[in-house]
């Protein structure tokens, strides 16, 4: 079973209750949205946009920017497109089905310049080739553009029983925290590809990162 089929199978029914159930443990999404500055006329892409929940919040907050969403799951995008079409604040949202590592701003979205901002909200821990997804994001980001990430961290300041329960729960949904994600981002900075700032959230339950491309 390929990645698209696996995602469609997982979300065929979950998409109806996804936003209700995920709000309890996808901690930090709203912080990312609140702290990501978006200027009028900018283009912003969410990699792994799911039901378009984050994009809808951004579109309402920044009506003069253009927002784009990419997701591997056709099933999720059915729900996302329905929400976009029903929302009068969402005329500046554009969605496509594709794998994150296949990102090409011109071919997929028919725009003529790289994105101003790209963000991952609890998506990298669900993308098996997450390194390729990050590389694709960086390649499709303009010089001086920003990459924003919120995702699970190592929970090192939380009780061991909590770490165990969370890991087993996330396994049910194909979510696997990559322990080398933060070192990979730090190495991007060491390669002088850009500047990185990070901080932990909730006892390192999650982390926020911003990478500004040089």
C-alpha positions as MATLAB code, in Angstrom:
seq = 'XXXXXXXXXXXXXXXXXXXXXXXXXXXXXXXXXXXXXXXXXXXXXXXXXXXXXXXXXXXXXXXXXXXXXXXXXXXXXXXXXXXXXXXXXXXXXXXXXXXXXXXXXXXXXXXXXXXXXXXXXXXXXXXXXXXXXXXXXXXXXXXXXXXXXXXXXXXXXXXXXXXXXXXXXXXXXXXXXXXXXXXXXXXXXXXXXXXXXXXXXXXXXXXXXXXXXX';
ca = [
       0.000    0.000    0.000;
       1.496    3.369   -0.986;
       1.475    6.483    1.180;
      -1.605    8.042   -0.446;
      -3.659    4.867   -0.076;
      -2.580    4.497    3.551;
      -3.601    8.056    4.360;
      -6.930    7.712    2.589;
      -7.681    4.491    4.442;
      -6.820    6.076    7.780;
      -8.883    9.217    7.246;
     -11.861    7.849    5.298;
     -13.978    8.080    8.456;
     -11.715    9.971   10.851;
     -12.018   13.135    8.763;
     -15.544   13.658   10.115;
     -14.336   13.906   13.728;
     -10.708   14.929   13.181;
     -10.915   18.541   14.364;
     -12.938   17.651   17.472;
     -10.618   14.877   18.627;
      -7.253   16.416   17.717;
      -7.727   19.699   19.549;
      -6.938   17.957   22.836;
      -3.412   16.887   21.956;
      -2.195   18.942   18.987;
      -0.899   21.535   21.400;
       0.674   24.699   19.974;
      -1.135   24.977   16.639;
      -2.812   28.229   17.599;
       0.448   29.585   18.984;
       2.089   28.981   15.605;
      -0.782   30.726   13.820;
      -0.735   33.657   16.238;
       3.035   34.152   16.058;
       3.494   33.734   12.308;
       3.366   37.258   10.861;
       1.692   37.441    7.461;
       1.794   40.558    5.310;
      -0.715   41.646    2.689;
       0.019   40.008   -0.658;
       2.150   37.206    0.783;
       1.745   33.556   -0.168;
       1.597   31.008    2.653;
       1.566   27.221    2.261;
       0.603   24.577    4.798;
       2.199   21.189    4.173;
      -0.205   18.506    5.359;
      -3.200   20.822    5.641;
      -5.708   18.132    6.650;
      -9.196   19.566    7.057;
      -7.928   23.121    6.359;
      -8.597   24.087    9.978;
      -5.398   26.150   10.259;
      -5.786   27.732    6.828;
      -9.319   28.864    7.613;
      -8.121   30.628   10.756;
      -5.311   32.315    8.850;
      -7.527   33.337    5.929;
      -9.937   35.034    8.302;
      -7.111   36.821   10.092;
      -5.259   37.877    6.935;
      -7.807   38.409    4.135;
      -5.272   40.151    1.881;
      -2.840   37.236    1.690;
      -3.086   34.050   -0.360;
      -3.111   30.671    1.364;
      -2.323   27.270   -0.082;
      -2.753   23.772    1.288;
      -1.199   20.465    0.261;
      -2.182   17.058    1.633;
      -1.481   13.459    0.693;
      -5.010   12.302    1.519;
      -7.793   12.748   -1.017;
     -10.272   11.942    1.755;
      -9.058   14.769    3.964;
      -9.141   17.196    1.067;
     -12.795   16.365    0.405;
     -13.593   17.653    3.896;
     -11.191   20.579    3.517;
     -12.703   21.661    0.200;
     -16.226   21.462    1.614;
     -15.233   23.707    4.501;
     -13.523   26.184    2.200;
     -16.508   26.384   -0.128;
     -18.905   26.992    2.767;
     -16.776   29.720    4.365;
     -17.104   33.256    3.020;
     -13.684   34.147    4.483;
     -11.934   31.380    2.541;
     -11.889   32.683   -1.026;
      -8.120   33.101   -0.717;
      -7.477   29.399    0.036;
      -6.267   26.997   -2.663;
      -5.905   23.235   -2.099;
      -4.165   20.409   -3.971;
      -3.518   16.713   -3.405;
       0.150   15.724   -3.456;
       2.897   14.283   -1.305;
       4.935   16.851    0.585;
       8.165   15.751   -1.056;
       6.582   16.403   -4.485;
       6.077   20.106   -3.800;
       6.628   22.359   -6.816;
       5.026   25.784   -6.433;
       4.647   26.362  -10.172;
       3.417   22.918  -11.265;
       1.069   22.283   -8.355;
      -0.309   25.757   -7.697;
       0.425   27.609  -10.940;
       2.120   30.515   -9.177;
       5.234   32.172  -10.559;
       7.395   32.658   -7.484;
       8.333   30.732   -4.323;
       6.269   30.988   -1.151;
       6.837   33.669    1.457;
       6.075   31.255    4.273;
       5.609   27.494    4.570;
       4.468   25.734    7.719;
       4.058   22.214    9.083;
       1.553   21.711   11.906;
       2.043   18.218   13.377;
       2.682   16.933    9.864;
       6.372   15.986    9.827;
       5.768   13.246   12.410;
       3.308   11.696    9.932;
       5.490   11.930    6.826;
       7.866    8.944    6.524;
      10.342   10.806    4.260;
      10.197   13.932    6.447;
      13.741   14.940    5.456;
      12.646   15.108    1.806;
       9.573   17.078    2.822;
      11.779   19.654    4.559;
      14.121   19.816    1.576;
      11.179   20.396   -0.758;
       9.826   23.116    1.519;
      13.175   24.910    1.577;
      13.515   24.688   -2.203;
      10.062   26.216   -2.662;
      10.625   29.042   -0.178;
      11.897   32.433   -1.284;
      15.162   33.883   -0.002;
      14.323   35.544    3.290;
      11.168   33.449    3.580;
      10.238   31.611    6.744;
       9.613   27.962    7.543;
       7.443   27.425   10.652;
       7.004   24.088   12.441;
       5.037   22.816   15.413;
       5.294   19.121   16.231;
       5.798   16.576   18.979;
       8.985   16.728   21.002;
      10.625   14.202   23.333;
       8.438   14.933   26.439;
      11.608   14.836   28.538;
      10.117   16.950   31.333;
       6.937   14.878   31.565;
       6.331   11.638   33.541;
       7.498    8.408   31.934;
       4.016    6.911   32.092;
       2.728    9.857   30.066;
       5.413    9.364   27.426;
       4.503    5.669   27.181;
       0.763    6.270   26.848;
       1.209    9.066   24.312;
       3.593    7.014   22.164;
       1.211    4.035   22.080;
      -1.747    6.293   21.295;
       0.062    8.037   18.437;
       1.163    4.686   17.001;
      -2.493    3.923   16.306;
      -2.600    6.844   13.880;
       0.758    6.337   12.198;
       2.354    9.235   14.076;
       5.991    8.751   15.055;
       8.083   11.495   16.641;
      11.404   11.613   14.767;
      14.082   12.168   17.454;
      16.525   13.510   14.885;
      14.152   16.226   13.625;
      15.513   19.041   15.781;
      19.155   18.048   15.135;
      18.327   18.025   11.415;
      17.015   21.595   11.641;
      20.083   22.626   13.630;
      22.278   21.112   10.942;
      20.453   23.173    8.306;
      21.552   26.249   10.223;
      25.132   24.940   10.499;
      25.139   24.566    6.715;
      24.320   28.297    6.608;
      21.031   27.681    4.833;
      19.299   30.023    7.253;
      18.792   30.954   10.895;
      16.865   28.804   13.369;
      14.978   29.627   16.551;
      13.205   26.969   18.634;
      11.416   26.616   21.924;
       9.742   23.800   23.827;
       6.086   23.788   24.811;
       4.419   22.113   27.792;
       7.390   20.297   29.314;
       8.727   19.579   25.824;
       5.490   17.884   24.855;
       5.911   19.791   21.599;
       8.234   22.342   20.056;
       7.941   25.418   17.882;
      10.599   26.253   15.296;
      11.143   29.090   12.858;
      13.753   28.829   10.118;
      14.493   31.940    8.067;
      16.053   31.055    4.725;
      19.183   32.874    3.614;
];
